[in-house]
mmCIF file of C-alpha atoms in Angstrom:
data_model
loop_
_atom_site.group_PDB
_atom_site.id
_atom_site.type_symbol
_atom_site.label_atom_id
_atom_site.label_comp_id
_atom_site.label_asym_id
_atom_site.label_seq_id
_atom_site.Cartn_x
_atom_site.Cartn_y
_atom_site.Cartn_z
ATOM 1 C CA UNK A 20 107.619 118.532 121.339
ATOM 2 C CA UNK A 21 104.785 116.875 123.289
ATOM 3 C CA UNK A 22 103.327 113.475 122.428
ATOM 4 C CA UNK A 23 100.115 115.125 121.269
ATOM 5 C CA UNK A 24 102.009 117.406 118.869
ATOM 6 C CA UNK A 25 103.893 114.410 117.455
ATOM 7 C CA UNK A 26 100.643 112.517 116.994
ATOM 8 C CA UNK A 27 99.136 115.515 115.229
ATOM 9 C CA UNK A 28 102.160 115.857 112.944
ATOM 10 C CA UNK A 29 101.866 112.164 112.044
ATOM 11 C CA UNK A 30 98.172 112.601 111.369
ATOM 12 C CA UNK A 31 98.904 115.637 109.190
ATOM 13 C CA UNK A 32 101.374 113.585 107.129
ATOM 14 C CA UNK A 33 98.862 110.736 106.813
ATOM 15 C CA UNK A 34 96.142 113.173 105.764
ATOM 16 C CA UNK A 35 98.492 114.599 103.142
ATOM 17 C CA UNK A 36 99.180 111.151 101.721
ATOM 18 C CA UNK A 37 95.453 110.325 101.771
ATOM 19 C CA UNK A 38 94.725 113.528 99.854
ATOM 20 C CA UNK A 39 97.350 112.834 97.175
ATOM 21 C CA UNK A 40 96.253 109.205 96.817
ATOM 22 C CA UNK A 41 92.612 110.303 96.569
ATOM 23 C CA UNK A 42 93.467 112.874 93.893
ATOM 24 C CA UNK A 43 95.447 110.294 91.920
ATOM 25 C CA UNK A 44 92.588 107.773 92.112
ATOM 26 C CA UNK A 45 90.129 110.455 91.001
ATOM 27 C CA UNK A 46 92.413 111.546 88.127
ATOM 28 C CA UNK A 47 92.939 107.971 86.960
ATOM 29 C CA UNK A 48 89.177 107.314 86.977
ATOM 30 C CA UNK A 49 88.501 110.335 84.798
ATOM 31 C CA UNK A 50 91.421 109.519 82.526
ATOM 32 C CA UNK A 51 90.114 105.985 82.017
ATOM 33 C CA UNK A 52 86.712 107.380 81.006
ATOM 34 C CA UNK A 53 88.376 109.838 78.590
ATOM 35 C CA UNK A 54 90.527 107.119 77.004
ATOM 36 C CA UNK A 55 87.420 104.934 76.605
ATOM 37 C CA UNK A 56 85.821 107.759 74.573
ATOM 38 C CA UNK A 57 88.877 108.162 72.340
ATOM 39 C CA UNK A 58 88.990 104.380 71.803
ATOM 40 C CA UNK A 59 86.029 104.861 69.434
ATOM 41 C CA UNK A 60 88.523 106.452 67.016
ATOM 42 C CA UNK A 61 90.375 103.142 66.783
ATOM 43 C CA UNK A 62 87.307 101.315 65.419
ATOM 44 C CA UNK A 63 88.049 100.369 61.818
ATOM 45 C CA UNK A 64 91.449 102.030 62.028
ATOM 46 C CA UNK A 65 93.844 100.457 59.468
ATOM 47 C CA UNK A 66 96.957 100.889 61.688
ATOM 48 C CA UNK A 67 95.901 101.131 65.340
ATOM 49 C CA UNK A 68 99.395 100.633 66.798
ATOM 50 C CA UNK A 69 100.612 104.239 66.580
ATOM 51 C CA UNK A 70 97.212 105.610 67.574
ATOM 52 C CA UNK A 71 97.221 103.360 70.635
ATOM 53 C CA UNK A 72 100.621 104.794 71.562
ATOM 54 C CA UNK A 73 99.143 108.293 71.292
ATOM 55 C CA UNK A 74 96.229 107.195 73.480
ATOM 56 C CA UNK A 75 98.707 105.966 76.101
ATOM 57 C CA UNK A 76 100.606 109.271 75.970
ATOM 58 C CA UNK A 77 97.316 111.180 76.238
ATOM 59 C CA UNK A 78 96.422 109.061 79.269
ATOM 60 C CA UNK A 79 99.682 109.959 81.008
ATOM 61 C CA UNK A 80 99.411 113.694 80.248
ATOM 62 C CA UNK A 81 95.739 113.846 81.189
ATOM 63 C CA UNK A 82 96.225 111.921 84.459
ATOM 64 C CA UNK A 83 99.208 114.099 85.429
ATOM 65 C CA UNK A 84 97.361 117.354 84.696
ATOM 66 C CA UNK A 85 94.169 116.275 86.481
ATOM 67 C CA UNK A 86 96.167 115.086 89.499
ATOM 68 C CA UNK A 87 98.104 118.375 89.638
ATOM 69 C CA UNK A 88 94.839 120.323 89.483
ATOM 70 C CA UNK A 89 94.241 124.049 89.082
ATOM 71 C CA UNK A 90 95.167 125.639 85.766
ATOM 72 C CA UNK A 91 96.783 122.424 84.494
ATOM 73 C CA UNK A 92 93.577 120.509 85.067
ATOM 74 C CA UNK A 93 91.385 123.147 83.414
ATOM 75 C CA UNK A 94 93.733 123.291 80.439
ATOM 76 C CA UNK A 95 93.793 119.522 80.020
ATOM 77 C CA UNK A 96 89.993 119.309 80.145
ATOM 78 C CA UNK A 97 89.654 122.087 77.605
ATOM 79 C CA UNK A 98 92.231 120.487 75.313
ATOM 80 C CA UNK A 99 90.571 117.105 75.554
ATOM 81 C CA UNK A 100 87.134 118.479 74.629
ATOM 82 C CA UNK A 101 88.617 120.407 71.704
ATOM 83 C CA UNK A 102 90.734 117.428 70.614
ATOM 84 C CA UNK A 103 87.681 115.177 70.349
ATOM 85 C CA UNK A 104 86.851 116.712 66.965
ATOM 86 C CA UNK A 105 90.043 115.589 65.149
ATOM 87 C CA UNK A 106 90.017 112.408 67.218
ATOM 88 C CA UNK A 107 86.564 111.222 66.172
ATOM 89 C CA UNK A 108 85.895 112.975 62.857
ATOM 90 C CA UNK A 109 88.242 110.806 60.712
ATOM 91 C CA UNK A 110 86.669 107.651 62.174
ATOM 92 C CA UNK A 111 83.187 109.063 61.481
ATOM 93 C CA UNK A 112 84.198 109.957 57.891
ATOM 94 C CA UNK A 113 85.533 106.411 57.421
ATOM 95 C CA UNK A 114 82.352 104.909 58.841
ATOM 96 C CA UNK A 115 79.878 106.891 56.705
ATOM 97 C CA UNK A 116 82.089 107.186 53.572
ATOM 98 C CA UNK A 117 81.350 110.900 53.391
ATOM 99 C CA UNK A 118 81.591 111.603 49.665
ATOM 100 C CA UNK A 119 79.927 114.276 47.556
ATOM 101 C CA UNK A 120 79.176 113.677 43.832
ATOM 102 C CA UNK A 121 81.641 110.800 43.827
ATOM 103 C CA UNK A 122 84.404 112.986 45.231
ATOM 104 C CA UNK A 123 85.647 111.856 48.642
ATOM 105 C CA UNK A 124 87.531 114.278 50.890
ATOM 106 C CA UNK A 125 91.215 113.466 51.232
ATOM 107 C CA UNK A 126 92.269 112.297 54.699
ATOM 108 C CA UNK A 127 94.468 115.379 55.347
ATOM 109 C CA UNK A 128 91.508 117.611 54.437
ATOM 110 C CA UNK A 129 89.318 115.831 57.006
ATOM 111 C CA UNK A 130 92.007 116.310 59.641
ATOM 112 C CA UNK A 131 92.577 119.934 58.637
ATOM 113 C CA UNK A 132 88.853 120.693 59.008
ATOM 114 C CA UNK A 133 88.674 118.850 62.339
ATOM 115 C CA UNK A 134 91.809 120.689 63.469
ATOM 116 C CA UNK A 135 90.249 124.056 62.636
ATOM 117 C CA UNK A 136 87.148 123.128 64.669
ATOM 118 C CA UNK A 137 89.382 122.060 67.580
ATOM 119 C CA UNK A 138 91.470 125.212 67.309
ATOM 120 C CA UNK A 139 88.417 127.478 67.270
ATOM 121 C CA UNK A 140 87.048 125.717 70.352
ATOM 122 C CA UNK A 141 90.432 125.946 72.047
ATOM 123 C CA UNK A 142 90.843 129.648 71.314
ATOM 124 C CA UNK A 143 87.289 130.634 72.145
ATOM 125 C CA UNK A 144 86.983 128.631 75.393
ATOM 126 C CA UNK A 145 90.592 129.328 76.419
ATOM 127 C CA UNK A 146 90.021 133.076 76.277
ATOM 128 C CA UNK A 147 86.921 132.734 78.462
ATOM 129 C CA UNK A 148 88.941 130.854 81.102
ATOM 130 C CA UNK A 149 91.518 133.684 81.339
ATOM 131 C CA UNK A 150 94.319 131.164 81.818
ATOM 132 C CA UNK A 151 98.065 131.647 81.780
ATOM 133 C CA UNK A 152 100.741 129.763 79.831
ATOM 134 C CA UNK A 153 100.142 126.572 81.824
ATOM 135 C CA UNK A 154 96.537 126.439 80.629
ATOM 136 C CA UNK A 155 97.537 126.861 76.980
ATOM 137 C CA UNK A 156 100.372 124.340 77.299
ATOM 138 C CA UNK A 157 98.147 121.660 78.864
ATOM 139 C CA UNK A 158 95.330 122.401 76.403
ATOM 140 C CA UNK A 159 97.624 122.272 73.372
ATOM 141 C CA UNK A 160 99.277 119.024 74.515
ATOM 142 C CA UNK A 161 96.011 117.189 75.201
ATOM 143 C CA UNK A 162 94.269 118.520 72.082
ATOM 144 C CA UNK A 163 97.207 117.477 69.876
ATOM 145 C CA UNK A 164 97.484 114.018 71.440
ATOM 146 C CA UNK A 165 93.716 113.409 71.340
ATOM 147 C CA UNK A 166 93.583 114.584 67.738
ATOM 148 C CA UNK A 167 96.602 112.476 66.795
ATOM 149 C CA UNK A 168 94.731 109.330 67.900
ATOM 150 C CA UNK A 169 92.292 109.906 65.042
ATOM 151 C CA UNK A 170 94.584 111.516 62.479
ATOM 152 C CA UNK A 171 97.747 109.425 62.874
ATOM 153 C CA UNK A 172 95.930 106.514 61.262
ATOM 154 C CA UNK A 173 95.810 108.656 58.091
ATOM 155 C CA UNK A 174 99.568 109.124 58.082
ATOM 156 C CA UNK A 175 101.823 112.052 58.868
ATOM 157 C CA UNK A 176 99.902 114.221 56.394
ATOM 158 C CA UNK A 177 96.841 113.741 58.592
ATOM 159 C CA UNK A 178 98.682 114.844 61.718
ATOM 160 C CA UNK A 179 100.260 117.772 59.873
ATOM 161 C CA UNK A 180 96.869 118.899 58.587
ATOM 162 C CA UNK A 181 95.396 118.637 62.028
ATOM 163 C CA UNK A 182 98.245 120.615 63.642
ATOM 164 C CA UNK A 183 97.915 123.320 61.014
ATOM 165 C CA UNK A 184 94.155 123.426 61.552
ATOM 166 C CA UNK A 185 94.511 123.710 65.341
ATOM 167 C CA UNK A 186 97.021 126.543 65.002
ATOM 168 C CA UNK A 187 94.902 128.457 62.502
ATOM 169 C CA UNK A 188 91.674 127.847 64.450
ATOM 170 C CA UNK A 189 93.127 128.830 67.818
ATOM 171 C CA UNK A 190 94.852 131.905 66.457
ATOM 172 C CA UNK A 191 91.636 133.337 65.013
ATOM 173 C CA UNK A 192 89.713 134.055 68.251
ATOM 174 C CA UNK A 193 92.923 135.187 69.980
ATOM 175 C CA UNK A 194 93.740 137.669 67.208
ATOM 176 C CA UNK A 195 90.128 138.885 67.080
ATOM 177 C CA UNK A 196 90.117 139.413 70.847
ATOM 178 C CA UNK A 197 93.349 141.418 70.661
ATOM 179 C CA UNK A 198 92.062 143.536 67.793
ATOM 180 C CA UNK A 199 88.801 144.420 69.585
ATOM 181 C CA UNK B 18 80.555 126.401 113.731
ATOM 182 C CA UNK B 19 79.813 130.034 112.949
ATOM 183 C CA UNK B 20 78.588 131.172 109.551
ATOM 184 C CA UNK B 21 81.846 132.925 108.679
ATOM 185 C CA UNK B 22 83.906 129.867 109.644
ATOM 186 C CA UNK B 23 81.569 127.727 107.599
ATOM 187 C CA UNK B 24 82.047 129.898 104.530
ATOM 188 C CA UNK B 25 85.821 129.824 104.980
ATOM 189 C CA UNK B 26 85.721 126.022 105.144
ATOM 190 C CA UNK B 27 83.572 125.972 102.011
ATOM 191 C CA UNK B 28 86.076 128.123 100.124
ATOM 192 C CA UNK B 29 89.071 126.099 101.274
ATOM 193 C CA UNK B 30 87.457 122.774 100.393
ATOM 194 C CA UNK B 31 86.582 124.112 96.955
ATOM 195 C CA UNK B 32 90.222 125.103 96.480
ATOM 196 C CA UNK B 33 91.361 121.657 97.609
ATOM 197 C CA UNK B 34 88.959 119.993 95.184
ATOM 198 C CA UNK B 35 90.549 122.137 92.475
ATOM 199 C CA UNK B 36 94.002 120.860 93.476
ATOM 200 C CA UNK B 37 95.247 123.875 95.432
ATOM 201 C CA UNK B 38 97.651 122.359 97.988
ATOM 202 C CA UNK B 39 97.903 125.658 99.887
ATOM 203 C CA UNK B 40 94.383 125.081 101.194
ATOM 204 C CA UNK B 41 95.403 121.789 102.799
ATOM 205 C CA UNK B 42 96.690 123.116 106.125
ATOM 206 C CA UNK B 43 93.812 125.552 106.808
ATOM 207 C CA UNK B 44 91.327 122.733 106.173
ATOM 208 C CA UNK B 45 93.250 120.377 108.475
ATOM 209 C CA UNK B 46 93.397 122.966 111.262
ATOM 210 C CA UNK B 47 89.637 123.574 111.040
ATOM 211 C CA UNK B 48 88.486 119.991 110.602
ATOM 212 C CA UNK B 49 90.548 118.080 113.145
ATOM 213 C CA UNK B 50 89.093 119.722 116.292
ATOM 214 C CA UNK B 51 85.626 119.708 114.747
ATOM 215 C CA UNK B 52 85.695 115.986 113.930
ATOM 216 C CA UNK B 53 87.282 115.151 117.271
ATOM 217 C CA UNK B 54 84.489 116.934 119.111
ATOM 218 C CA UNK B 55 81.800 115.402 116.911
ATOM 219 C CA UNK B 56 83.122 111.866 117.455
ATOM 220 C CA UNK B 57 83.551 112.446 121.199
ATOM 221 C CA UNK B 58 79.854 113.330 121.489
ATOM 222 C CA UNK B 59 78.794 110.111 119.761
ATOM 223 C CA UNK B 60 81.310 107.514 120.950
ATOM 224 C CA UNK B 61 83.217 106.534 124.111
ATOM 225 C CA UNK B 62 86.625 108.184 124.407
ATOM 226 C CA UNK B 63 88.691 105.105 123.410
ATOM 227 C CA UNK B 64 86.832 104.791 120.086
ATOM 228 C CA UNK B 65 86.204 108.498 119.413
ATOM 229 C CA UNK B 66 89.817 109.358 118.587
ATOM 230 C CA UNK B 67 90.140 106.497 116.074
ATOM 231 C CA UNK B 68 86.818 107.293 114.430
ATOM 232 C CA UNK B 69 87.735 110.999 114.158
ATOM 233 C CA UNK B 70 91.064 110.090 112.534
ATOM 234 C CA UNK B 71 89.396 107.727 110.083
ATOM 235 C CA UNK B 72 86.833 110.401 109.215
ATOM 236 C CA UNK B 73 89.538 113.033 108.701
ATOM 237 C CA UNK B 74 91.568 110.758 106.402
ATOM 238 C CA UNK B 75 88.411 109.865 104.475
ATOM 239 C CA UNK B 76 87.545 113.533 104.002
ATOM 240 C CA UNK B 77 91.012 114.269 102.595
ATOM 241 C CA UNK B 78 90.986 111.148 100.410
ATOM 242 C CA UNK B 79 87.678 112.264 98.886
ATOM 243 C CA UNK B 80 88.443 115.983 98.723
ATOM 244 C CA UNK B 81 88.995 115.793 94.941
ATOM 245 C CA UNK B 82 85.388 114.610 94.536
ATOM 246 C CA UNK B 83 83.905 117.460 96.557
ATOM 247 C CA UNK B 84 81.108 119.116 94.605
ATOM 248 C CA UNK B 85 81.166 122.907 95.059
ATOM 249 C CA UNK B 86 77.346 122.992 94.862
ATOM 250 C CA UNK B 87 77.190 121.143 98.168
ATOM 251 C CA UNK B 88 77.608 122.557 101.649
ATOM 252 C CA UNK B 89 81.128 121.682 102.856
ATOM 253 C CA UNK B 90 80.231 121.239 106.531
ATOM 254 C CA UNK B 91 77.303 118.904 105.777
ATOM 255 C CA UNK B 92 79.496 116.899 103.424
ATOM 256 C CA UNK B 93 82.242 116.538 106.066
ATOM 257 C CA UNK B 94 79.796 115.637 108.841
ATOM 258 C CA UNK B 95 78.114 113.092 106.550
ATOM 259 C CA UNK B 96 81.436 111.301 106.110
ATOM 260 C CA UNK B 97 82.123 111.537 109.858
ATOM 261 C CA UNK B 98 78.680 110.132 110.691
ATOM 262 C CA UNK B 99 79.351 107.142 108.450
ATOM 263 C CA UNK B 100 82.688 106.498 110.188
ATOM 264 C CA UNK B 101 81.036 106.810 113.602
ATOM 265 C CA UNK B 102 78.362 104.290 112.597
ATOM 266 C CA UNK B 103 81.098 101.900 111.448
ATOM 267 C CA UNK B 104 82.965 102.370 114.755
ATOM 268 C CA UNK B 105 79.759 101.644 116.685
ATOM 269 C CA UNK B 106 79.193 98.456 114.706
ATOM 270 C CA UNK B 107 82.782 97.356 115.332
ATOM 271 C CA UNK B 108 82.323 98.039 119.040
ATOM 272 C CA UNK B 109 79.072 96.075 119.127
ATOM 273 C CA UNK B 110 80.717 93.143 117.352
ATOM 274 C CA UNK B 111 83.652 93.174 119.812
ATOM 275 C CA UNK B 112 81.206 93.129 122.702
ATOM 276 C CA UNK B 113 79.307 90.172 121.201
ATOM 277 C CA UNK B 114 82.521 88.237 120.665
ATOM 278 C CA UNK B 115 83.577 88.908 124.267
ATOM 279 C CA UNK B 116 80.199 87.690 125.547
ATOM 280 C CA UNK B 117 80.451 84.547 123.406
ATOM 281 C CA UNK B 118 83.931 83.844 124.771
ATOM 282 C CA UNK B 119 82.666 84.202 128.351
ATOM 283 C CA UNK B 120 79.709 81.866 127.869
ATOM 284 C CA UNK B 121 81.939 79.239 126.224
ATOM 285 C CA UNK B 122 84.232 79.072 129.290
ATOM 286 C CA UNK B 123 83.560 75.902 131.388
ATOM 287 C CA UNK B 124 82.472 76.417 134.983
ATOM 288 C CA UNK B 125 84.982 74.524 137.141
ATOM 289 C CA UNK B 126 83.432 75.362 140.500
ATOM 290 C CA UNK B 127 80.201 73.396 140.263
ATOM 291 C CA UNK B 128 78.614 71.781 143.282
ATOM 292 C CA UNK B 129 77.451 68.085 143.046
ATOM 293 C CA UNK B 130 73.824 69.302 142.871
ATOM 294 C CA UNK B 131 74.669 71.747 140.091
ATOM 295 C CA UNK B 132 76.654 69.020 138.294
ATOM 296 C CA UNK B 133 73.644 66.660 138.510
ATOM 297 C CA UNK B 134 71.314 69.378 137.234
ATOM 298 C CA UNK B 135 73.745 70.132 134.413
ATOM 299 C CA UNK B 136 73.970 66.480 133.487
ATOM 300 C CA UNK B 137 70.162 66.297 133.416
ATOM 301 C CA UNK B 138 70.075 69.393 131.263
ATOM 302 C CA UNK B 139 72.676 67.887 128.932
ATOM 303 C CA UNK B 140 70.545 64.762 128.516
ATOM 304 C CA UNK B 141 67.486 66.913 127.761
ATOM 305 C CA UNK B 142 69.531 68.939 125.322
ATOM 306 C CA UNK B 143 70.755 65.816 123.551
ATOM 307 C CA UNK B 144 67.161 64.591 123.262
ATOM 308 C CA UNK B 145 66.017 67.964 121.904
ATOM 309 C CA UNK B 146 68.925 68.010 119.470
ATOM 310 C CA UNK B 147 67.927 64.577 118.209
ATOM 311 C CA UNK B 148 64.571 65.967 117.085
ATOM 312 C CA UNK B 149 66.233 68.637 114.923
ATOM 313 C CA UNK B 150 67.106 68.209 111.251
ATOM 314 C CA UNK B 151 70.668 67.224 110.310
ATOM 315 C CA UNK B 152 71.317 70.714 108.914
ATOM 316 C CA UNK B 153 70.213 72.411 112.150
ATOM 317 C CA UNK B 154 72.314 70.053 114.275
ATOM 318 C CA UNK B 155 75.351 70.611 112.097
ATOM 319 C CA UNK B 156 74.874 74.405 112.281
ATOM 320 C CA UNK B 157 74.602 74.353 116.082
ATOM 321 C CA UNK B 158 77.599 72.057 116.485
ATOM 322 C CA UNK B 159 79.709 74.314 114.249
ATOM 323 C CA UNK B 160 78.547 77.326 116.269
ATOM 324 C CA UNK B 161 79.394 75.589 119.578
ATOM 325 C CA UNK B 162 82.867 74.699 118.298
ATOM 326 C CA UNK B 163 83.389 78.308 117.256
ATOM 327 C CA UNK B 164 83.679 77.310 113.613
ATOM 328 C CA UNK B 165 81.983 78.899 110.658
ATOM 329 C CA UNK B 166 81.205 76.883 107.524
ATOM 330 C CA UNK B 167 81.990 78.367 104.127
ATOM 331 C CA UNK B 168 79.123 80.866 104.387
ATOM 332 C CA UNK B 169 78.832 84.646 104.721
ATOM 333 C CA UNK B 170 78.734 85.655 108.412
ATOM 334 C CA UNK B 171 75.179 87.121 108.332
ATOM 335 C CA UNK B 172 73.800 83.976 106.628
ATOM 336 C CA UNK B 173 75.436 81.755 109.217
ATOM 337 C CA UNK B 174 74.176 83.969 112.039
ATOM 338 C CA UNK B 175 70.607 83.702 110.707
ATOM 339 C CA UNK B 176 70.884 79.926 110.409
ATOM 340 C CA UNK B 177 72.127 79.732 113.994
ATOM 341 C CA UNK B 178 69.243 81.897 115.186
ATOM 342 C CA UNK B 179 66.705 79.734 113.362
ATOM 343 C CA UNK B 180 68.274 76.498 114.627
ATOM 344 C CA UNK B 181 68.310 77.842 118.203
ATOM 345 C CA UNK B 182 64.646 78.842 117.923
ATOM 346 C CA UNK B 183 63.756 75.301 116.784
ATOM 347 C CA UNK B 184 65.878 73.825 119.599
ATOM 348 C CA UNK B 185 64.078 75.964 122.168
ATOM 349 C CA UNK B 186 60.747 74.807 120.734
ATOM 350 C CA UNK B 187 61.795 71.159 120.920
ATOM 351 C CA UNK B 188 63.035 71.650 124.509
ATOM 352 C CA UNK B 189 59.744 73.224 125.579
ATOM 353 C CA UNK B 190 57.746 70.433 123.983
ATOM 354 C CA UNK B 191 59.827 67.839 125.874
ATOM 355 C CA UNK B 192 59.322 69.658 129.176
ATOM 356 C CA UNK B 193 55.594 69.832 128.535
ATOM 357 C CA UNK B 194 55.424 66.076 127.972
ATOM 358 C CA UNK B 195 54.571 64.062 131.130
#
């Protein structure tokens, strides 16, 4: 092996490291921005501890998927956008005291509705992306974690309602697409 | 670079921005000779290789940010041009430092006439220095000692330039006096 070939191999290795470092920096920047958005859900939250843990887990999953790129990245972005509904809706309902004729919606109902919205978004956009299992896995993980930030503050019933809503919402467009 | 090659580079960079590691090697193989040639046209050989390497590493470090709406070749050459400009500035600074070091070296082979002339010049310089403000004198003394006060380099450089201009003015006025 000549000296020039060795130098080129070293440069190739350095370029590889630079690329991975650059991707990680880029992924962390976007993850930080995403976590800042979800932090709104913690405003006025009665028990922010568990939600903060979910936010940390979301940060790790999102950063890993964005760094990996490709289908994982697309899935994570889709899941995050869909998960914003159950993430922010409970906080919005708390803030505006959304009640009708003196009847206030129960927290699980808010999360169920938000979950259905997230699921519909997930199913509809996911079908348009023509992704494989990796896309659905990343999307489901990020949507659930993002939604849990908002709904966990309302207890396990909130998270259960949200999960049910996501499943029902996502299944609808998928089943419709298969039937057509 | 031909149009087809350019389109291939565009596609590969888009794949890299999307996180496709398989596109890494084809991009490396296309960019390294291109950047080497580009740097060699703009810089002397000893600096061209370093600048090309820096540009290549910068391109890969920023590949995740590449916007597919942009032309890949222009984007790469933009980064390379920035690195080349930086290399030129570094080179210029090295040259200035070398010149400063040479002018600071004492001349040991002076004739008696030259020594007398130098001593006369030193006296004139001291007189001119005495007419300057304390700040200017301090700046010039620090510069002569090779020290830099707690100031940003460009600020200090400007102060030195201004102080030298005033010193030259004072020197000329003294020479003009009978």
